[in-house]
């Protein structure tokens, strides 16, 4: 049976570096926020590919001892976060395939919306899948094409619809492919005589690599000993970078398409202050992803920016925990109100987004319990009213609170003194972009959706 999964992951690759494996470890650690369920590395010494993978965090999976064994001059790596089941070691990437022609390492960030159709078709033609991941489809498609590897890859990618950032490692070649909508971020850089590729530029800073440029929508990059070669697999390509990368996912120190994430979030906060000002005593942000917008909001209204909530650095992201019950428990474990800062104050609370509404409700209660007089909630993104089918963790309507109730009902539900969201125009004005996907805010999906739309529980709308 086809097992539906969403993956919002991180990929990292390096070509031609004597410390390829260790640098991949550090690169993956920098991308840890993109996935905490499992991680893997495939390395090549130029002749043979070796795979190492495990479930858990980067620093839990790779110990010094096993890092020594996975030597190589090229490597690809992955951090994984899966939402709808389908967990387990088998699905941890990169995958390693062997055929008579050689070996192939493969990993992917994103979600292929026509995965079920292609899998059905391939299975009908005799393919047997080892995993429930979308990623494996590319290996099966590659096997069925003719011509040089780049021709086969370009031909295979034409079958796929949706969001993908693929890394493919052969013994002495690295291939990098981005979907024709540019939905997921992917940048390339240089290190010594080699090249690096990563979901976010923060991985380059960590390992001392220099950013070159972003991979373009529909581009396939081939790196070999002669250098870097650019190809395109699709004639029509357009940039629809995921807005949630700017709003929530990416690290503030990363640049997406040459635009800094912190600066974008801060501008969202400034715009939000213009759209929905409050006469308050202090502005506080929900750590970590609400902080940049809170700084912008406070600056625009010349209000004091305060640390009204402190995060316990050693507890994981609450969203990552699979069940709602655990998530609810998690918020308290993670955040604490600073009573002396918020007591008797009119507080503006800034967060980056509301998905299920669990977090804001808990935090508002926490602030009220700590003595806050008023809690005005300002959200630095528009209302998320539509599911995402491109790998972000809300693929059904029923998990989106803003799909079900209006802003005033939500305000009452979370017990906020007032509540407003950034407008879609405000978001577009705040992020210097080359084209954004706004589908979860306005329902205008850049791709066909195939069966995903039925699975999304449309009838409850
Ligand atoms: P909630 O409204 O309780 O579902 O959670 C909203 C919080 O989760 C916000 O503070 C965001 O920082 C964070 N968040 C937003 N989108 C996601 C996502 N797709 N995956 C994980 N966390 C998210
Ligand atoms: Fe990102 Fe939303 Fe588009 Fe999904 S629908 S890719 S979360 S902007």
Tab-separated table of C-alpha atoms and ligand atoms in Angstrom:
chain	number	residue	atom	x	y	z
A	1	UNK	CA	0.000	0.000	0.000
A	2	UNK	CA	1.157	3.527	-0.709
A	3	UNK	CA	2.045	5.252	2.532
A	4	UNK	CA	1.620	9.036	2.299
A	5	UNK	CA	4.432	11.006	3.852
A	6	UNK	CA	5.478	14.599	3.971
A	7	UNK	CA	9.090	15.390	4.237
A	8	UNK	CA	10.555	18.722	5.126
A	9	UNK	CA	14.161	17.787	5.293
A	10	UNK	CA	17.645	19.118	4.839
A	11	UNK	CA	20.177	17.995	2.247
A	12	UNK	CA	23.921	18.563	2.087
A	13	UNK	CA	26.509	17.496	-0.478
A	14	UNK	CA	30.219	17.965	-1.020
A	15	UNK	CA	32.386	17.136	-4.017
A	16	UNK	CA	36.156	16.804	-3.992
A	17	UNK	CA	37.339	17.414	-0.454
A	18	UNK	CA	39.641	15.207	1.610
A	19	UNK	CA	37.435	15.727	4.687
A	20	UNK	CA	34.160	15.225	2.833
A	21	UNK	CA	32.607	13.035	5.499
A	22	UNK	CA	33.464	15.188	8.516
A	23	UNK	CA	32.347	18.346	6.722
A	24	UNK	CA	29.069	16.628	5.862
A	25	UNK	CA	28.627	15.874	9.558
A	26	UNK	CA	29.057	19.562	10.436
A	27	UNK	CA	26.892	20.641	7.500
A	28	UNK	CA	24.096	18.320	8.643
A	29	UNK	CA	24.395	19.592	12.177
A	30	UNK	CA	23.826	23.120	10.857
A	31	UNK	CA	20.684	21.815	9.114
A	32	UNK	CA	19.443	19.872	12.137
A	33	UNK	CA	16.459	22.228	12.604
A	34	UNK	CA	15.075	20.877	9.287
A	35	UNK	CA	14.738	17.320	10.542
A	36	UNK	CA	15.460	15.449	13.719
A	37	UNK	CA	14.132	11.948	13.141
A	38	UNK	CA	16.995	10.416	11.255
A	39	UNK	CA	20.115	11.176	9.289
A	40	UNK	CA	22.396	9.486	6.808
A	41	UNK	CA	25.556	10.001	4.799
A	42	UNK	CA	26.702	8.318	1.589
A	43	UNK	CA	30.346	8.881	0.706
A	44	UNK	CA	32.477	7.967	-2.272
A	45	UNK	CA	36.223	7.484	-2.426
A	46	UNK	CA	36.038	7.782	-6.204
A	47	UNK	CA	35.545	4.050	-6.698
A	48	UNK	CA	33.012	2.839	-4.184
A	49	UNK	CA	30.062	4.291	-2.290
A	50	UNK	CA	29.514	3.637	1.425
A	51	UNK	CA	26.349	4.357	3.382
A	52	UNK	CA	25.900	5.155	7.054
A	53	UNK	CA	22.569	6.059	8.614
A	54	UNK	CA	20.583	5.994	11.810
A	55	UNK	CA	17.545	7.317	13.624
A	56	UNK	CA	17.921	10.365	15.849
A	57	UNK	CA	19.950	13.573	15.903
A	58	UNK	CA	23.175	14.082	13.969
A	59	UNK	CA	25.335	13.988	17.097
A	60	UNK	CA	23.595	10.826	18.304
A	61	UNK	CA	23.861	8.921	15.037
A	62	UNK	CA	27.496	9.621	14.146
A	63	UNK	CA	30.102	8.858	16.762
A	64	UNK	CA	33.791	9.574	16.233
A	65	UNK	CA	34.442	5.886	15.691
A	66	UNK	CA	32.009	5.370	12.822
A	67	UNK	CA	32.891	8.698	11.186
A	68	UNK	CA	36.425	7.322	10.789
A	69	UNK	CA	35.061	4.371	8.808
A	70	UNK	CA	33.028	6.374	6.321
A	71	UNK	CA	35.896	7.976	4.484
A	72	UNK	CA	35.600	9.537	1.039
A	73	UNK	CA	36.249	12.578	-1.107
A	74	UNK	CA	32.616	13.134	-2.098
A	75	UNK	CA	29.538	12.827	0.098
A	76	UNK	CA	25.838	13.526	0.321
A	77	UNK	CA	23.873	13.705	3.561
A	78	UNK	CA	20.351	14.147	4.798
A	79	UNK	CA	18.428	15.089	7.936
A	80	UNK	CA	14.897	13.829	7.955
A	81	UNK	CA	11.593	14.831	9.450
A	82	UNK	CA	8.605	12.735	8.435
A	83	UNK	CA	5.138	13.576	9.596
A	84	UNK	CA	2.635	10.914	8.567
A	85	UNK	CA	4.130	7.671	9.794
A	86	UNK	CA	6.470	5.898	7.434
A	87	UNK	CA	9.299	6.339	9.911
A	88	UNK	CA	11.949	3.757	10.536
A	89	UNK	CA	15.514	3.246	9.492
A	90	UNK	CA	14.601	1.914	6.062
A	91	UNK	CA	13.258	5.317	5.056
A	92	UNK	CA	16.233	7.276	6.367
A	93	UNK	CA	18.171	8.797	3.464
A	94	UNK	CA	20.395	8.937	1.462
A	95	UNK	CA	19.469	5.675	-0.215
A	96	UNK	CA	22.172	3.602	-1.837
A	97	UNK	CA	21.385	1.634	-4.999
A	98	UNK	CA	23.603	-0.858	-6.770
A	99	UNK	CA	23.373	-2.087	-10.336
A	100	UNK	CA	25.742	-3.689	-12.801
A	101	UNK	CA	26.629	-0.229	-14.086
A	102	UNK	CA	27.688	1.041	-10.663
A	103	UNK	CA	26.349	2.586	-7.484
A	104	UNK	CA	24.116	5.553	-6.864
A	105	UNK	CA	23.426	7.531	-3.673
A	106	UNK	CA	20.222	9.554	-3.570
A	107	UNK	CA	18.530	11.987	-1.204
A	108	UNK	CA	15.730	14.494	-1.473
A	109	UNK	CA	13.951	17.340	0.278
A	110	UNK	CA	10.335	18.052	-0.647
A	111	UNK	CA	7.234	16.165	-1.668
A	112	UNK	CA	6.266	14.743	-5.035
A	113	UNK	CA	2.541	15.263	-5.521
A	114	UNK	CA	2.072	12.627	-8.237
A	115	UNK	CA	4.102	10.006	-6.345
A	116	UNK	CA	1.175	7.602	-6.057
A	117	UNK	CA	0.430	7.684	-9.794
A	118	UNK	CA	4.053	7.069	-10.722
A	119	UNK	CA	4.489	4.324	-8.137
A	120	UNK	CA	1.348	2.562	-9.376
A	121	UNK	CA	2.652	2.807	-12.922
A	122	UNK	CA	6.146	1.596	-12.037
A	123	UNK	CA	4.825	-1.267	-9.932
A	124	UNK	CA	2.599	-2.238	-12.854
A	125	UNK	CA	5.766	-2.463	-14.956
A	126	UNK	CA	7.505	-4.695	-12.408
A	127	UNK	CA	9.280	-2.300	-10.026
A	128	UNK	CA	9.474	-3.365	-6.403
A	129	UNK	CA	9.948	-0.534	-3.910
A	130	UNK	CA	12.075	-1.058	-0.830
A	131	UNK	CA	10.799	1.989	1.058
A	132	UNK	CA	7.644	4.083	1.356
A	133	UNK	CA	9.521	7.274	0.496
A	134	UNK	CA	8.858	9.343	-2.654
A	135	UNK	CA	12.588	9.624	-3.142
A	136	UNK	CA	13.057	6.071	-4.344
A	137	UNK	CA	10.870	6.787	-7.384
A	138	UNK	CA	13.707	8.696	-9.038
A	139	UNK	CA	16.027	5.672	-8.892
A	140	UNK	CA	13.405	3.482	-10.590
A	141	UNK	CA	12.707	6.111	-13.257
A	142	UNK	CA	16.436	6.499	-13.949
A	143	UNK	CA	16.770	2.787	-14.544
A	144	UNK	CA	14.097	2.901	-17.257
A	145	UNK	CA	15.619	5.711	-19.367
A	146	UNK	CA	18.240	5.474	-22.090
A	147	UNK	CA	21.261	7.624	-22.901
A	148	UNK	CA	23.912	9.342	-20.798
A	149	UNK	CA	23.292	9.836	-17.092
A	150	UNK	CA	22.365	13.508	-17.514
A	151	UNK	CA	19.904	12.618	-20.292
A	152	UNK	CA	18.332	9.909	-18.149
A	153	UNK	CA	18.109	12.243	-15.168
A	154	UNK	CA	16.499	15.066	-17.146
A	155	UNK	CA	14.026	12.643	-18.700
A	156	UNK	CA	13.156	11.132	-15.306
A	157	UNK	CA	12.602	14.512	-13.646
A	158	UNK	CA	10.006	15.359	-16.293
A	159	UNK	CA	7.727	12.707	-14.758
A	160	UNK	CA	7.796	14.315	-11.328
A	161	UNK	CA	5.415	17.038	-10.182
A	162	UNK	CA	5.768	18.895	-6.891
A	163	UNK	CA	8.605	20.101	-4.740
A	164	UNK	CA	12.014	18.517	-4.847
A	165	UNK	CA	15.648	19.216	-4.241
A	166	UNK	CA	17.538	16.061	-5.222
A	167	UNK	CA	21.172	15.149	-4.694
A	168	UNK	CA	22.519	12.159	-6.640
A	169	UNK	CA	26.027	10.871	-6.018
A	170	UNK	CA	27.845	8.512	-8.380
A	171	UNK	CA	31.409	7.283	-7.822
A	172	UNK	CA	32.933	10.453	-9.279
A	173	UNK	CA	30.029	12.760	-10.077
A	174	UNK	CA	27.479	14.768	-8.155
A	175	UNK	CA	24.121	15.757	-9.657
A	176	UNK	CA	21.851	18.381	-8.117
A	177	UNK	CA	18.274	19.007	-9.272
A	178	UNK	CA	15.624	21.501	-8.229
A	179	UNK	CA	11.948	21.360	-9.210
A	180	UNK	CA	10.784	23.778	-11.902
A	181	UNK	CA	8.868	25.878	-9.333
A	182	UNK	CA	11.891	26.398	-7.084
A	183	UNK	CA	9.718	25.500	-4.083
A	184	UNK	CA	12.564	24.336	-1.859
A	185	UNK	CA	15.780	26.243	-1.195
A	186	UNK	CA	19.088	24.892	-2.507
A	187	UNK	CA	22.385	26.772	-2.709
A	188	UNK	CA	25.811	25.902	-4.031
A	189	UNK	CA	29.177	27.032	-2.724
A	190	UNK	CA	32.912	26.464	-2.920
A	191	UNK	CA	35.328	25.009	-0.443
A	192	UNK	CA	39.007	24.673	-1.372
A	193	UNK	CA	39.077	22.989	-4.771
A	194	UNK	CA	35.699	21.408	-4.161
A	195	UNK	CA	32.011	22.275	-4.261
A	196	UNK	CA	29.247	22.151	-1.676
A	197	UNK	CA	25.483	22.178	-1.910
A	198	UNK	CA	23.013	22.655	0.938
A	199	UNK	CA	19.371	23.364	1.693
A	200	UNK	CA	20.499	26.455	3.563
A	201	UNK	CA	23.537	28.706	3.458
A	202	UNK	CA	24.015	28.432	7.256
A	203	UNK	CA	25.687	25.086	6.471
A	204	UNK	CA	28.294	26.933	4.354
A	205	UNK	CA	29.115	29.358	7.154
A	206	UNK	CA	29.545	26.446	9.564
A	207	UNK	CA	32.128	24.647	7.414
A	208	UNK	CA	33.881	27.743	6.036
A	209	UNK	CA	32.558	27.420	2.466
A	210	UNK	CA	31.828	30.400	0.209
A	211	UNK	CA	28.378	30.837	-1.286
A	212	UNK	CA	28.352	30.893	-5.114
A	213	UNK	CA	24.681	31.026	-6.050
A	214	UNK	CA	21.291	29.373	-5.659
A	215	UNK	CA	20.196	26.494	-7.835
A	216	UNK	CA	17.601	27.810	-10.294
A	217	UNK	CA	14.084	26.422	-10.709
A	218	UNK	CA	14.237	23.530	-13.186
A	219	UNK	CA	18.035	23.435	-13.130
A	220	UNK	CA	20.139	20.282	-13.029
A	221	UNK	CA	23.751	20.824	-12.012
A	222	UNK	CA	26.382	18.258	-12.807
A	223	UNK	CA	29.711	18.394	-10.987
A	224	UNK	CA	32.683	16.262	-12.016
A	225	UNK	CA	36.472	16.607	-12.069
A	226	UNK	CA	36.172	19.170	-14.915
A	227	UNK	CA	33.972	21.500	-12.828
A	228	UNK	CA	30.367	22.516	-12.722
A	229	UNK	CA	27.921	22.195	-15.636
A	230	UNK	CA	24.417	23.620	-15.721
A	231	UNK	CA	21.449	22.038	-17.541
A	232	UNK	CA	17.679	22.520	-17.450
A	233	UNK	CA	15.179	19.679	-17.432
A	234	UNK	CA	12.055	21.797	-18.034
A	235	UNK	CA	11.404	24.585	-20.522
A	236	UNK	CA	8.883	26.345	-18.317
A	237	UNK	CA	10.218	27.299	-14.950
A	238	UNK	CA	9.194	29.939	-12.462
A	239	UNK	CA	10.225	30.837	-8.957
A	240	UNK	CA	7.690	29.934	-6.243
A	241	UNK	CA	9.933	29.714	-3.208
A	242	UNK	CA	8.007	28.489	-0.143
A	243	UNK	CA	7.025	31.509	1.978
A	244	UNK	CA	7.244	29.375	5.106
A	245	UNK	CA	10.985	29.074	4.535
A	246	UNK	CA	11.231	32.825	5.168
A	247	UNK	CA	8.575	32.791	7.889
A	248	UNK	CA	9.509	29.749	9.927
A	249	UNK	CA	11.763	26.963	8.636
A	250	UNK	CA	15.066	28.443	7.683
A	251	UNK	CA	17.623	29.568	10.196
A	252	UNK	CA	17.805	33.366	10.651
A	253	UNK	CA	21.451	33.391	9.580
A	254	UNK	CA	20.652	31.718	6.243
A	255	UNK	CA	20.176	33.673	3.031
A	256	UNK	CA	17.451	32.397	0.703
A	257	UNK	CA	17.948	33.556	-2.895
A	258	UNK	CA	20.385	36.109	-1.504
A	259	UNK	CA	17.894	37.475	1.023
A	260	UNK	CA	18.675	37.113	4.718
A	261	UNK	CA	16.001	35.279	6.703
A	262	UNK	CA	16.315	37.361	9.887
A	263	UNK	CA	16.096	40.596	7.876
A	264	UNK	CA	12.956	39.321	6.109
A	265	UNK	CA	11.300	38.362	9.388
A	266	UNK	CA	12.211	41.719	10.900
A	267	UNK	CA	10.622	43.501	7.939
A	268	UNK	CA	7.495	41.370	8.401
A	269	UNK	CA	7.417	42.650	11.995
A	270	UNK	CA	7.782	46.265	10.839
A	271	UNK	CA	4.951	45.844	8.330
A	272	UNK	CA	2.808	44.105	10.946
A	273	UNK	CA	3.310	47.089	13.284
A	274	UNK	CA	2.120	49.434	10.527
A	275	UNK	CA	-0.888	47.239	9.768
A	276	UNK	CA	-1.874	46.389	13.360
A	277	UNK	CA	-0.315	48.702	15.949
A	278	UNK	CA	-1.016	48.340	19.688
A	279	UNK	CA	-0.573	50.866	22.470
A	280	UNK	CA	1.317	48.490	24.774
A	281	UNK	CA	4.074	48.522	27.419
A	282	UNK	CA	6.363	45.884	25.961
A	283	UNK	CA	6.848	43.668	22.895
A	284	UNK	CA	7.948	40.070	23.345
A	285	UNK	CA	8.647	37.338	20.799
A	286	UNK	CA	8.012	33.601	20.953
A	287	UNK	CA	11.465	32.004	20.863
A	288	UNK	CA	13.023	31.337	18.418
A	289	UNK	CA	11.182	32.044	15.204
A	290	UNK	CA	9.057	34.962	16.550
A	291	UNK	CA	12.070	36.938	17.777
A	292	UNK	CA	13.154	38.629	14.540
A	293	UNK	CA	9.618	39.875	13.795
A	294	UNK	CA	9.244	41.042	17.418
A	295	UNK	CA	12.413	43.146	17.066
A	296	UNK	CA	10.961	44.747	13.912
A	297	UNK	CA	7.554	45.314	15.499
A	298	UNK	CA	9.060	46.965	18.610
A	299	UNK	CA	11.431	49.109	16.533
A	300	UNK	CA	8.619	50.363	14.275
A	301	UNK	CA	6.426	51.410	17.220
A	302	UNK	CA	9.344	52.498	19.437
A	303	UNK	CA	8.247	50.130	22.182
A	304	UNK	CA	10.653	48.266	24.485
A	305	UNK	CA	11.572	44.796	23.165
A	306	UNK	CA	11.775	42.454	26.153
A	307	UNK	CA	12.671	38.855	26.960
A	308	UNK	CA	9.280	37.951	28.378
A	309	UNK	CA	9.588	34.265	27.472
A	310	UNK	CA	12.662	32.112	27.881
A	311	UNK	CA	13.266	28.891	26.016
A	312	UNK	CA	14.913	25.855	27.537
A	313	UNK	CA	17.689	25.254	25.012
A	314	UNK	CA	17.907	21.569	25.810
A	315	UNK	CA	14.377	20.495	24.930
A	316	UNK	CA	13.560	19.749	21.286
A	317	UNK	CA	11.096	21.527	19.032
A	318	UNK	CA	7.620	20.738	20.360
A	319	UNK	CA	6.132	20.431	16.869
A	320	UNK	CA	8.387	17.525	16.128
A	321	UNK	CA	6.720	15.332	18.720
A	322	UNK	CA	4.207	13.203	16.886
A	323	UNK	CA	1.028	13.227	18.977
A	324	UNK	CA	-1.108	16.197	19.947
A	325	UNK	CA	-1.031	15.106	23.599
A	326	UNK	CA	2.753	15.125	23.627
A	327	UNK	CA	2.815	18.453	21.808
A	328	UNK	CA	0.596	20.033	24.434
A	329	UNK	CA	2.795	18.692	27.167
A	330	UNK	CA	5.858	19.878	25.294
A	331	UNK	CA	5.067	23.579	25.210
A	332	UNK	CA	5.426	23.874	28.962
A	333	UNK	CA	8.610	21.879	29.038
A	334	UNK	CA	10.111	24.238	26.520
A	335	UNK	CA	9.066	27.795	27.376
A	336	UNK	CA	8.776	29.820	30.610
A	337	UNK	CA	7.372	33.298	31.204
A	338	UNK	CA	9.566	35.831	33.005
A	339	UNK	CA	7.137	37.023	35.699
A	340	UNK	CA	9.056	40.161	36.704
A	341	UNK	CA	9.061	41.350	33.077
A	342	UNK	CA	5.421	40.723	32.144
A	343	UNK	CA	3.620	41.305	35.487
A	344	UNK	CA	0.984	44.065	35.248
A	345	UNK	CA	2.080	44.884	31.684
A	346	UNK	CA	0.180	45.323	28.455
A	347	UNK	CA	2.112	42.840	26.339
A	348	UNK	CA	2.318	42.439	22.562
A	349	UNK	CA	3.179	38.818	21.829
A	350	UNK	CA	4.685	38.174	18.395
A	351	UNK	CA	4.846	34.734	16.818
A	352	UNK	CA	5.760	33.768	13.280
A	353	UNK	CA	2.660	31.680	12.532
A	354	UNK	CA	-0.363	29.857	13.893
A	355	UNK	CA	-0.889	26.348	12.588
A	356	UNK	CA	-2.986	24.331	15.035
A	357	UNK	CA	-3.334	27.070	17.644
A	358	UNK	CA	-1.882	24.940	20.446
A	359	UNK	CA	1.241	27.003	21.039
A	360	UNK	CA	-0.366	30.428	21.272
A	361	UNK	CA	-3.091	29.234	23.631
A	362	UNK	CA	-0.537	27.763	26.016
A	363	UNK	CA	1.734	30.787	25.874
A	364	UNK	CA	-1.066	33.271	26.471
A	365	UNK	CA	-2.162	31.282	29.524
A	366	UNK	CA	1.417	31.227	30.725
A	367	UNK	CA	1.719	35.008	30.345
A	368	UNK	CA	-1.605	35.621	32.090
A	369	UNK	CA	-0.600	33.275	34.911
A	370	UNK	CA	2.607	35.303	35.208
A	371	UNK	CA	0.541	38.462	35.727
A	372	UNK	CA	0.336	40.053	32.242
A	373	UNK	CA	-2.577	42.533	32.182
A	374	UNK	CA	-3.288	42.302	28.444
A	375	UNK	CA	-1.896	39.950	25.784
A	376	UNK	CA	-2.197	41.307	22.237
A	377	UNK	CA	-1.175	38.625	19.756
A	378	UNK	CA	0.354	39.663	16.434
A	379	UNK	CA	1.287	36.982	13.922
A	380	UNK	CA	4.013	37.807	11.397
A	381	UNK	CA	2.426	35.786	8.596
A	382	UNK	CA	-1.034	35.576	7.037
A	383	UNK	CA	-3.620	33.047	8.252
A	384	UNK	CA	-2.716	29.522	7.106
A	385	UNK	CA	-6.025	28.395	5.615
A	386	UNK	CA	-4.987	25.762	3.089
A	387	UNK	CA	-2.929	22.590	3.430
A	388	UNK	CA	0.545	22.219	2.000
A	389	UNK	CA	1.297	19.341	-0.376
A	390	UNK	CA	4.916	20.274	-0.929
A	391	UNK	CA	6.505	18.741	2.136
A	392	UNK	CA	5.457	21.068	4.935
A	393	UNK	CA	3.844	19.581	7.971
A	394	UNK	CA	0.183	20.438	7.414
A	395	UNK	CA	-1.381	18.455	4.617
A	396	UNK	CA	-5.009	18.414	5.787
A	397	UNK	CA	-7.561	21.123	6.474
A	398	UNK	CA	-8.574	19.779	9.867
A	399	UNK	CA	-5.169	20.439	11.411
A	400	UNK	CA	-5.316	24.117	10.413
A	401	UNK	CA	-7.215	26.192	12.938
A	402	UNK	CA	-7.531	29.179	10.548
A	403	UNK	CA	-9.194	26.927	7.961
A	404	UNK	CA	-11.970	26.222	10.420
A	405	UNK	CA	-12.679	29.410	12.369
A	406	UNK	CA	-12.425	33.164	11.787
A	407	UNK	CA	-9.980	35.492	13.519
A	408	UNK	CA	-12.426	36.672	16.200
A	409	UNK	CA	-13.389	33.084	17.138
A	410	UNK	CA	-9.706	32.194	17.255
A	411	UNK	CA	-8.990	35.201	19.488
A	412	UNK	CA	-11.598	33.957	21.958
A	413	UNK	CA	-10.337	30.395	21.736
A	414	UNK	CA	-6.758	31.297	22.574
A	415	UNK	CA	-7.871	33.981	25.078
A	416	UNK	CA	-5.949	36.861	23.494
A	417	UNK	CA	-6.885	40.482	24.250
A	418	UNK	CA	-6.619	41.160	20.514
A	419	UNK	CA	-5.341	39.157	17.538
A	420	UNK	CA	-4.178	40.098	14.034
A	421	UNK	CA	-2.185	38.531	11.237
A	422	UNK	CA	0.121	40.051	8.636
A	423	UNK	CA	-1.714	40.545	5.336
A	424	UNK	CA	-0.635	38.673	2.194
A	425	UNK	CA	0.314	42.004	0.582
A	426	UNK	CA	2.266	42.875	3.716
A	427	UNK	CA	4.203	39.612	3.402
A	428	UNK	CA	4.915	40.234	-0.290
A	429	UNK	CA	6.134	43.766	0.493
A	430	UNK	CA	8.330	42.632	3.382
A	431	UNK	CA	10.244	39.783	1.736
A	432	UNK	CA	12.454	40.798	-1.202
A	433	UNK	CA	11.591	37.808	-3.318
A	434	UNK	CA	11.797	36.558	-6.881
A	435	UNK	CA	8.415	34.810	-6.591
A	436	UNK	CA	6.788	33.173	-3.581
A	437	UNK	CA	4.468	30.230	-3.071
A	438	UNK	CA	1.502	31.564	-1.093
A	439	UNK	CA	-0.739	28.523	-1.512
A	440	UNK	CA	-1.283	27.869	2.205
A	441	UNK	CA	-2.535	31.462	2.557
A	442	UNK	CA	-4.548	31.905	-0.649
A	443	UNK	CA	-5.173	28.377	-1.975
A	444	UNK	CA	-3.433	29.122	-5.311
A	445	UNK	CA	-1.214	26.080	-5.769
A	446	UNK	CA	1.542	26.404	-8.350
A	447	UNK	CA	1.337	22.703	-9.373
A	448	UNK	CA	-1.318	20.123	-10.192
A	449	UNK	CA	-2.402	18.361	-7.016
A	450	UNK	CA	-3.482	14.879	-8.141
A	451	UNK	CA	-5.011	12.807	-5.327
A	452	UNK	CA	-3.596	15.008	-2.561
A	453	UNK	CA	-6.568	17.313	-2.573
A	454	UNK	CA	-8.964	14.424	-1.730
A	455	UNK	CA	-6.675	13.201	1.039
A	456	UNK	CA	-6.698	16.710	2.517
A	457	UNK	CA	-10.242	16.375	3.879
A	458	UNK	CA	-11.780	19.087	1.728
A	459	UNK	CA	-15.324	18.351	2.867
A	460	UNK	CA	-14.843	19.898	6.299
A	461	UNK	CA	-14.207	23.349	4.723
B	1	LIG	P1	0.636	25.702	16.554
B	1	LIG	O1	-0.163	26.881	16.144
B	1	LIG	O2	0.492	25.331	17.978
B	1	LIG	O3	0.385	24.525	15.683
B	1	LIG	O4	2.166	26.023	16.392
B	1	LIG	C1	2.622	27.178	15.813
B	1	LIG	C2	4.095	27.246	16.081
B	1	LIG	O5	4.751	26.180	15.392
B	1	LIG	C3	4.664	28.542	15.596
B	1	LIG	O6	5.196	29.168	16.725
B	1	LIG	C4	5.741	28.183	14.619
B	1	LIG	O7	6.968	28.659	15.098
B	1	LIG	C5	5.800	26.676	14.585
B	1	LIG	N1	5.519	26.164	13.228
B	1	LIG	C6	4.898	26.744	12.198
B	1	LIG	N2	4.818	25.934	11.131
B	1	LIG	C7	5.409	24.785	11.498
B	1	LIG	C8	5.660	23.542	10.830
B	1	LIG	N3	5.209	23.300	9.624
B	1	LIG	N4	6.383	22.600	11.482
B	1	LIG	C9	6.773	22.809	12.727
B	1	LIG	N5	6.536	23.936	13.433
B	1	LIG	C10	5.869	24.920	12.820
B	2	LIG	FE1	5.342	26.688	1.613
B	2	LIG	FE2	2.769	27.132	2.075
B	2	LIG	FE3	3.635	26.794	-0.426
B	2	LIG	FE4	3.613	24.748	1.306
B	2	LIG	S1	1.820	25.834	0.495
B	2	LIG	S2	5.259	25.305	-0.112
B	2	LIG	S3	4.096	25.790	3.232
B	2	LIG	S4	4.152	28.472	0.984
